[in-house]
CSV table of C-alpha atoms and ligand atoms in Angstrom, one decimal:
chain,number,residue,atom,x,y,z
A,6,UNK,CA,50.7,186.7,86.3
A,7,UNK,CA,51.8,184.5,83.4
A,8,UNK,CA,50.9,184.5,79.7
A,9,UNK,CA,50.0,180.9,78.5
A,10,UNK,CA,49.0,179.1,74.8
A,11,UNK,CA,46.5,176.2,75.1
A,12,UNK,CA,46.7,174.2,71.6
A,13,UNK,CA,43.4,173.0,71.3
A,14,UNK,CA,41.9,175.3,73.7
A,15,UNK,CA,38.6,174.9,72.4
A,16,UNK,CA,38.0,171.5,72.5
A,17,UNK,CA,36.5,169.4,75.3
A,18,UNK,CA,39.8,169.3,77.6
A,19,UNK,CA,41.2,172.1,76.3
A,20,UNK,CA,38.2,174.5,76.9
A,21,UNK,CA,38.3,173.8,80.6
A,22,UNK,CA,41.9,174.0,81.0
A,23,UNK,CA,41.5,177.8,79.5
A,24,UNK,CA,38.8,178.5,82.0
A,25,UNK,CA,40.5,177.0,85.0
A,26,UNK,CA,43.9,179.0,83.9
A,27,UNK,CA,42.0,182.1,83.9
A,28,UNK,CA,40.4,181.3,87.0
A,29,UNK,CA,44.0,181.6,88.3
A,30,UNK,CA,44.5,184.7,87.3
A,31,UNK,CA,46.9,184.0,84.0
A,32,UNK,CA,46.3,185.6,80.6
A,33,UNK,CA,45.6,182.9,78.2
A,34,UNK,CA,45.2,182.4,74.4
A,35,UNK,CA,43.4,179.9,73.3
A,36,UNK,CA,44.7,178.3,69.8
A,37,UNK,CA,42.8,175.6,67.6
A,38,UNK,CA,41.2,174.8,63.9
A,39,UNK,CA,37.8,174.1,65.2
A,40,UNK,CA,37.8,170.7,63.4
A,41,UNK,CA,36.3,169.0,66.7
A,42,UNK,CA,36.3,171.9,69.3
A,43,UNK,CA,33.6,174.6,69.5
A,44,UNK,CA,33.5,178.3,69.8
A,45,UNK,CA,30.4,177.6,71.7
A,46,UNK,CA,32.9,175.6,74.4
A,47,UNK,CA,35.0,179.3,75.1
A,48,UNK,CA,31.7,181.2,74.3
A,49,UNK,CA,31.2,182.0,78.1
A,50,UNK,CA,35.2,183.7,78.1
A,51,UNK,CA,35.1,185.7,75.4
A,52,UNK,CA,34.5,188.8,77.8
A,53,UNK,CA,37.4,188.6,79.9
A,54,UNK,CA,40.0,190.8,78.7
A,55,UNK,CA,43.2,188.8,79.5
A,56,UNK,CA,41.2,185.8,77.0
A,57,UNK,CA,41.6,185.5,73.6
A,58,UNK,CA,41.1,183.1,70.9
A,59,UNK,CA,43.3,182.7,67.9
A,60,UNK,CA,42.1,180.5,64.7
A,61,UNK,CA,45.1,178.7,63.7
A,62,UNK,CA,46.4,175.0,62.3
A,63,UNK,CA,49.2,173.6,64.5
A,64,UNK,CA,50.5,172.3,61.1
A,65,UNK,CA,51.7,175.6,60.6
A,66,UNK,CA,54.2,177.5,62.4
A,67,UNK,CA,53.0,180.2,65.1
A,68,UNK,CA,54.6,182.7,66.7
A,69,UNK,CA,54.0,184.2,70.1
A,70,UNK,CA,55.7,185.4,73.4
A,71,UNK,CA,54.3,183.1,75.9
A,72,UNK,CA,55.9,181.6,79.2
A,73,UNK,CA,53.8,178.2,79.0
A,74,UNK,CA,52.3,176.3,76.2
A,75,UNK,CA,50.1,173.3,77.0
A,76,UNK,CA,50.0,171.5,73.4
A,77,UNK,CA,46.5,169.7,73.0
A,78,UNK,CA,45.5,170.6,70.0
A,79,UNK,CA,44.6,167.0,68.2
A,80,UNK,CA,41.5,165.1,67.5
A,81,UNK,CA,40.7,162.6,70.2
A,82,UNK,CA,38.2,160.3,69.2
A,83,UNK,CA,38.8,157.3,67.0
A,84,UNK,CA,36.0,158.2,64.6
A,85,UNK,CA,37.6,161.7,63.9
A,86,UNK,CA,41.2,161.0,64.0
A,87,UNK,CA,40.7,158.1,61.7
A,88,UNK,CA,38.8,160.9,59.7
A,89,UNK,CA,41.1,161.9,58.2
A,90,UNK,CA,45.1,160.1,59.4
A,91,UNK,CA,47.6,161.3,57.9
A,92,UNK,CA,46.1,165.0,58.8
A,93,UNK,CA,46.2,163.3,62.2
A,94,UNK,CA,49.8,162.5,62.2
A,95,UNK,CA,50.8,166.2,60.9
A,96,UNK,CA,48.5,167.4,63.9
A,97,UNK,CA,50.8,165.0,66.2
A,98,UNK,CA,54.2,165.2,64.4
A,99,UNK,CA,54.0,168.9,62.9
A,100,UNK,CA,52.1,170.4,65.9
A,101,UNK,CA,55.0,169.2,68.0
A,102,UNK,CA,57.9,169.9,65.8
A,103,UNK,CA,55.8,173.5,65.4
A,104,UNK,CA,55.4,173.9,69.3
A,105,UNK,CA,58.9,172.7,70.0
A,106,UNK,CA,60.3,175.4,67.8
A,107,UNK,CA,58.3,177.9,69.4
A,108,UNK,CA,59.1,177.0,73.2
A,109,UNK,CA,62.9,176.4,72.0
A,110,UNK,CA,62.7,180.3,71.0
A,111,UNK,CA,60.6,181.5,73.6
A,112,UNK,CA,62.2,179.6,76.2
A,113,UNK,CA,58.9,178.4,77.6
A,114,UNK,CA,57.6,175.5,79.3
A,115,UNK,CA,56.1,173.2,77.1
A,116,UNK,CA,53.6,170.6,78.3
A,117,UNK,CA,52.8,167.4,75.9
A,118,UNK,CA,49.0,165.6,76.1
A,119,UNK,CA,50.0,162.0,75.2
A,120,UNK,CA,47.7,159.2,75.8
A,121,UNK,CA,47.5,155.7,77.6
A,122,UNK,CA,47.5,154.9,73.7
A,123,UNK,CA,50.8,155.3,73.5
A,124,UNK,CA,50.9,151.6,75.5
A,125,UNK,CA,48.5,150.0,72.5
A,126,UNK,CA,46.2,146.8,73.2
A,127,UNK,CA,48.5,146.7,76.5
A,128,UNK,CA,50.0,143.5,77.7
A,129,UNK,CA,51.3,144.5,81.0
A,130,UNK,CA,48.0,145.3,83.6
A,131,UNK,CA,48.0,148.3,84.8
A,132,UNK,CA,50.4,150.0,82.4
A,133,UNK,CA,53.2,152.0,84.2
A,134,UNK,CA,55.4,154.8,82.2
A,135,UNK,CA,57.6,152.0,81.9
A,136,UNK,CA,56.3,149.5,80.0
A,137,UNK,CA,56.8,150.6,75.9
A,138,UNK,CA,53.6,149.3,75.0
A,139,UNK,CA,52.0,146.8,72.1
A,140,UNK,CA,50.9,148.7,69.5
A,141,UNK,CA,50.4,148.0,65.7
A,142,UNK,CA,52.0,150.9,63.1
A,143,UNK,CA,50.0,150.2,60.4
A,144,UNK,CA,46.3,149.5,61.4
A,145,UNK,CA,43.5,151.8,62.2
A,146,UNK,CA,44.7,153.5,65.6
A,147,UNK,CA,47.7,153.7,63.9
A,148,UNK,CA,47.7,157.5,62.7
A,149,UNK,CA,47.1,158.5,66.5
A,150,UNK,CA,48.9,155.8,68.2
A,151,UNK,CA,52.5,156.4,66.4
A,152,UNK,CA,51.3,160.2,66.0
A,153,UNK,CA,51.3,160.4,70.0
A,154,UNK,CA,54.7,158.7,70.3
A,155,UNK,CA,56.4,160.2,67.8
A,156,UNK,CA,55.4,163.7,69.4
A,157,UNK,CA,56.6,162.1,72.7
A,158,UNK,CA,60.2,161.1,70.8
A,159,UNK,CA,60.3,164.9,69.4
A,160,UNK,CA,59.9,166.3,73.1
A,161,UNK,CA,62.3,164.1,74.2
A,162,UNK,CA,65.0,165.1,72.0
A,163,UNK,CA,64.0,168.5,71.7
A,164,UNK,CA,65.0,168.5,75.8
A,165,UNK,CA,68.3,166.6,75.2
A,166,UNK,CA,69.8,168.8,71.9
A,167,UNK,CA,68.1,172.0,72.9
A,168,UNK,CA,67.3,171.6,76.6
A,169,UNK,CA,63.5,173.0,76.1
A,170,UNK,CA,62.2,172.4,79.4
A,171,UNK,CA,59.4,169.7,78.8
A,172,UNK,CA,56.2,167.9,80.5
A,173,UNK,CA,55.0,164.9,79.1
A,174,UNK,CA,51.4,163.4,80.7
A,175,UNK,CA,50.1,160.1,79.3
A,176,UNK,CA,46.0,160.9,79.8
A,177,UNK,CA,43.9,157.7,80.2
A,178,UNK,CA,39.9,158.1,79.3
A,179,UNK,CA,38.7,161.1,80.3
A,180,UNK,CA,34.8,162.5,80.3
A,181,UNK,CA,33.0,165.2,81.8
A,182,UNK,CA,30.9,168.4,80.6
A,183,UNK,CA,31.3,170.0,77.5
A,184,UNK,CA,32.0,166.4,75.5
A,185,UNK,CA,30.4,166.8,72.0
A,186,UNK,CA,27.5,165.1,71.9
A,187,UNK,CA,28.6,163.3,68.9
A,188,UNK,CA,31.7,163.1,69.8
A,189,UNK,CA,31.8,159.0,69.4
A,190,UNK,CA,33.6,158.5,72.6
A,191,UNK,CA,31.9,155.7,74.2
A,192,UNK,CA,31.1,157.6,77.8
A,193,UNK,CA,29.0,160.6,75.6
A,194,UNK,CA,27.9,157.9,73.1
A,195,UNK,CA,25.7,156.2,76.0
A,196,UNK,CA,24.8,159.3,77.7
A,197,UNK,CA,23.5,160.5,74.7
A,198,UNK,CA,21.6,157.5,73.6
A,199,UNK,CA,20.6,156.8,77.0
A,200,UNK,CA,18.6,160.1,77.3
A,201,UNK,CA,17.1,159.8,74.1
A,202,UNK,CA,16.0,156.3,74.5
A,203,UNK,CA,18.0,155.2,71.7
A,204,UNK,CA,20.0,151.9,71.5
A,205,UNK,CA,23.4,151.5,73.0
A,206,UNK,CA,25.9,150.6,70.8
A,207,UNK,CA,28.2,148.1,72.5
A,208,UNK,CA,30.7,147.2,70.7
A,209,UNK,CA,31.8,143.6,70.6
A,210,UNK,CA,30.8,141.8,73.5
A,211,UNK,CA,31.4,144.7,75.9
A,212,UNK,CA,33.9,142.9,78.0
A,213,UNK,CA,36.4,144.9,77.1
A,214,UNK,CA,37.8,147.5,79.9
A,215,UNK,CA,38.3,151.2,80.4
A,216,UNK,CA,40.0,153.2,83.4
A,217,UNK,CA,37.5,156.8,83.4
A,218,UNK,CA,38.6,159.6,85.2
A,219,UNK,CA,36.7,162.9,85.5
A,220,UNK,CA,38.2,165.9,83.5
A,221,UNK,CA,38.5,168.3,87.2
A,222,UNK,CA,40.8,165.5,88.4
A,223,UNK,CA,43.2,165.6,85.1
A,224,UNK,CA,43.3,169.6,85.2
A,225,UNK,CA,44.4,168.7,88.7
A,226,UNK,CA,47.3,166.8,87.8
A,227,UNK,CA,48.2,168.5,84.7
A,228,UNK,CA,48.3,171.9,86.1
A,229,UNK,CA,50.4,170.2,89.1
A,230,UNK,CA,52.8,168.8,86.6
A,231,UNK,CA,53.5,172.0,85.0
A,232,UNK,CA,54.4,173.6,87.6
A,233,UNK,CA,56.9,170.9,88.8
A,234,UNK,CA,61.0,171.7,88.1
A,235,UNK,CA,62.5,171.5,85.2
A,236,UNK,CA,64.4,168.4,86.1
A,237,UNK,CA,61.1,166.6,86.0
A,238,UNK,CA,59.9,165.7,82.6
A,239,UNK,CA,57.8,163.0,82.4
A,240,UNK,CA,56.3,161.0,81.2
A,241,UNK,CA,53.5,160.6,84.0
A,242,UNK,CA,50.4,158.6,83.6
A,243,UNK,CA,47.5,160.7,84.7
A,244,UNK,CA,43.8,158.8,85.1
A,245,UNK,CA,41.8,156.7,87.8
A,246,UNK,CA,42.7,153.5,88.3
A,247,UNK,CA,38.8,152.5,88.6
A,248,UNK,CA,38.5,150.2,86.0
A,249,UNK,CA,34.9,149.0,84.6
A,250,UNK,CA,33.8,147.0,81.4
A,251,UNK,CA,31.9,148.9,78.7
A,252,UNK,CA,28.6,146.3,79.9
A,253,UNK,CA,29.3,148.0,83.5
A,254,UNK,CA,29.5,151.1,82.3
A,255,UNK,CA,26.5,151.1,80.1
A,256,UNK,CA,24.6,149.6,83.1
A,257,UNK,CA,25.4,152.6,85.3
A,258,UNK,CA,24.2,154.8,83.0
A,259,UNK,CA,21.1,152.9,81.9
A,260,UNK,CA,20.7,153.1,86.0
A,261,UNK,CA,21.6,156.7,86.1
A,262,UNK,CA,19.3,157.7,83.1
A,263,UNK,CA,16.2,156.1,84.1
A,264,UNK,CA,16.6,155.2,80.5
A,265,UNK,CA,14.5,152.7,78.4
A,266,UNK,CA,17.5,151.5,76.0
A,267,UNK,CA,17.9,148.8,75.1
A,268,UNK,CA,22.1,147.4,74.4
A,269,UNK,CA,22.8,146.5,70.7
A,270,UNK,CA,25.9,144.5,70.1
A,271,UNK,CA,28.1,145.8,67.0
A,272,UNK,CA,31.0,144.5,65.5
A,273,UNK,CA,34.4,145.4,68.0
A,274,UNK,CA,36.6,147.9,65.4
A,275,UNK,CA,39.9,146.4,64.5
A,276,UNK,CA,42.9,146.5,67.4
A,277,UNK,CA,40.4,147.9,69.8
A,278,UNK,CA,42.5,147.5,73.5
A,279,UNK,CA,41.2,144.5,75.6
A,280,UNK,CA,42.1,146.8,78.8
A,281,UNK,CA,43.5,149.7,79.9
A,282,UNK,CA,44.4,150.9,83.5
A,283,UNK,CA,47.2,153.0,84.9
A,284,UNK,CA,49.7,152.9,87.1
A,285,UNK,CA,49.3,156.5,89.0
A,286,UNK,CA,52.2,156.0,91.7
A,287,UNK,CA,54.8,158.1,89.7
A,288,UNK,CA,52.5,160.9,89.4
A,289,UNK,CA,51.6,160.3,93.4
A,290,UNK,CA,55.0,160.6,94.0
A,291,UNK,CA,55.8,163.6,91.9
A,292,UNK,CA,52.7,166.0,92.3
A,293,UNK,CA,52.2,166.1,95.7
A,294,UNK,CA,50.5,163.2,96.5
A,295,UNK,CA,48.0,163.9,93.2
A,296,UNK,CA,45.4,161.7,92.7
A,297,UNK,CA,41.7,161.6,91.6
A,298,UNK,CA,39.1,162.4,93.8
A,299,UNK,CA,35.9,161.2,91.8
A,300,UNK,CA,34.5,158.2,90.8
A,301,UNK,CA,32.5,157.3,88.6
A,302,UNK,CA,28.9,158.0,89.4
A,303,UNK,CA,29.8,161.0,91.2
A,304,UNK,CA,31.4,162.6,87.1
A,305,UNK,CA,28.9,160.6,85.5
A,306,UNK,CA,26.0,162.7,87.5
A,307,UNK,CA,27.3,166.1,86.4
A,308,UNK,CA,27.9,164.7,82.7
A,309,UNK,CA,24.3,163.6,82.1
A,310,UNK,CA,23.3,166.7,83.8
A,311,UNK,CA,25.3,168.8,81.5
A,312,UNK,CA,24.0,166.8,78.2
A,313,UNK,CA,20.3,167.0,79.5
A,314,UNK,CA,20.8,170.9,79.4
A,315,UNK,CA,22.0,170.3,76.2
A,316,UNK,CA,19.9,168.4,73.9
A,317,UNK,CA,17.1,170.0,76.3
A,318,UNK,CA,15.8,166.9,77.8
B,414,LIG,P1,38.7,167.2,71.4
B,414,LIG,O1,39.0,166.3,70.3
B,414,LIG,O2,37.7,167.9,72.1
B,414,LIG,O3,40.3,168.7,71.4
B,414,LIG,C1,41.2,168.6,70.3
B,414,LIG,C2,40.7,169.9,70.3
B,414,LIG,O4,42.4,169.9,69.1
B,414,LIG,C3,39.9,170.5,69.5
B,414,LIG,O5,39.3,171.3,69.5
B,414,LIG,C4,40.3,170.5,68.0
B,414,LIG,O6,39.1,171.7,67.2
B,414,LIG,C5,41.8,170.6,68.1
B,414,LIG,N1,42.2,170.4,66.6
B,414,LIG,C6,42.5,169.3,66.3
B,414,LIG,N2,43.7,169.2,64.9
B,414,LIG,C7,44.1,170.5,65.3
B,414,LIG,C8,45.0,171.4,64.3
B,414,LIG,N3,45.6,170.4,63.2
B,414,LIG,N4,45.1,172.8,64.7
B,414,LIG,C9,44.7,173.0,66.0
B,414,LIG,N5,43.6,172.8,66.5
B,414,LIG,C10,43.3,171.4,66.1
B,414,LIG,O7,39.8,166.4,72.5
B,414,LIG,P2,40.0,166.4,73.8
B,414,LIG,O8,39.6,165.0,74.7
B,414,LIG,O9,39.9,167.4,74.3
B,414,LIG,O10,41.8,166.2,73.5
B,414,LIG,C11,42.8,167.2,74.1
B,414,LIG,C12,44.0,166.6,73.9
B,414,LIG,O11,44.3,165.7,75.0
B,414,LIG,C13,44.3,165.4,72.8
B,414,LIG,O12,45.7,166.0,72.2
B,414,LIG,C14,44.1,163.8,73.4
B,414,LIG,O13,44.6,163.6,72.0
B,414,LIG,C15,44.9,164.2,74.4
B,414,LIG,N6,43.8,162.9,75.2
B,414,LIG,C16,42.6,163.3,75.9
B,414,LIG,C17,42.1,162.1,76.2
B,414,LIG,C18,40.9,161.8,76.6
B,414,LIG,O14,40.3,160.9,77.3
B,414,LIG,N7,39.9,163.4,76.5
B,414,LIG,C19,42.6,161.1,76.2
B,414,LIG,C20,43.8,160.9,76.3
B,414,LIG,C21,44.8,162.1,75.3
B,415,LIG,N1,32.6,151.6,72.6
B,415,LIG,C1,31.6,151.2,72.5
B,415,LIG,N2,30.4,151.7,71.8
B,415,LIG,C2,30.6,152.7,71.8
B,415,LIG,C3,31.9,153.7,71.5
B,415,LIG,C4,32.5,153.5,72.6
B,415,LIG,O1,31.6,149.9,73.0
B,415,LIG,O2,29.8,153.6,71.3
B,415,LIG,C5,33.9,150.9,73.6
B,415,LIG,C6,34.8,151.1,72.2
B,415,LIG,O3,35.1,149.9,71.5
B,415,LIG,C7,36.2,150.9,73.5
B,415,LIG,C8,35.4,151.8,74.7
B,415,LIG,O4,34.4,152.0,74.9
B,415,LIG,O5,36.1,149.4,73.3
B,415,LIG,C9,36.6,152.9,74.9
B,415,LIG,O6,36.0,153.8,73.7
B,415,LIG,P1,36.2,154.9,73.3
B,415,LIG,O7,36.3,155.4,71.8
B,415,LIG,O8,35.4,156.1,74.0
B,415,LIG,O9,37.8,155.1,73.4
B,415,LIG,P2,39.3,154.5,73.2
B,415,LIG,O10,38.9,153.0,72.8
B,415,LIG,O11,40.3,155.7,72.5
B,415,LIG,O12,39.7,154.2,74.7
């Protein structure tokens, strides 16, 4: 049995990860400050004697003895990470320093949940890990993008300087049950709006694209990455190459929910990336042929069912 720390464990991805790690027979410590996460996401795990929840902010040091650390603590939705941009940078950067310091002291493995946002508004399509990105350092997304980029730098430097056993994954847009209904990201926004027959808010003309990954596929890739040998550090892209425009996503959700909602077009936020698609050749190669199994329609089915139940619709 391994003892595993999941920071951001009460969030959308973190809570799925805690559940899966427990199912695989591990002891799990879930750390969260509940900024965007919720106790509700992990309430069903509290009866498990091998599960523990700790209210803590990663910007201050934390001491514990574990075998592995998954560092997920960070708001991920633009409206939430832009709410207090200085805090977002602190969470990414000081959170990374504190967790890397811990990993160094206890000699544990540590995995960083990085993001496709390190590529910014990419000039290369699809994006391989070798692409250095096109990121505005002083825009409204910078607190998140640059914070995550600096965290990657810190991980790499702790590895080179202190031999910390690191793993960096770059997660592309991931969705699924347990997203917060007011999360603000496109999949949850559109589903909630469609189920309530409210206007579907398209930012810009909806021609911008994203590649949507179902959460179960991400978990599989994340765990395989953590289990690789110490010579594999990443960064590695984890995403579903299936690429859709935002308008296509809206139309699919309208069809699947049978909604009466109308589309409304709102201004496109500054620096909103035009296109995004992961090149996952490296993940396939180093993660035993890992590739996403859940297509968009199948993943949306269970996500819509989750929100129907949550909203009692
Ligand atoms: P989320 O907002 O649901 O989860 C983030 C969790 O971190 C929340 O529970 C939040 O309360 C917690 N948190 C935030 N600041 C904290 C702090 N200072 N101290 C302790 N806990 C803190 O978002 P998510 O989608 O589950 O994202 C999880 C991780 O994956 C994030 O690091 C995010 O950047 C990364 N990621 C997610 C996606 C995606 O599409 N979902 C894409 C790329 C990267
Ligand atoms: N978006 C939208 N309507 C919404 C929420 C988001 O049109 O209600 C767009 C947003 O402008 C972006 C895309 O959907 O082009 C994905 O947004 P999200 O916030 O989910 O993720 P990110 O931009 O970080 O990839």
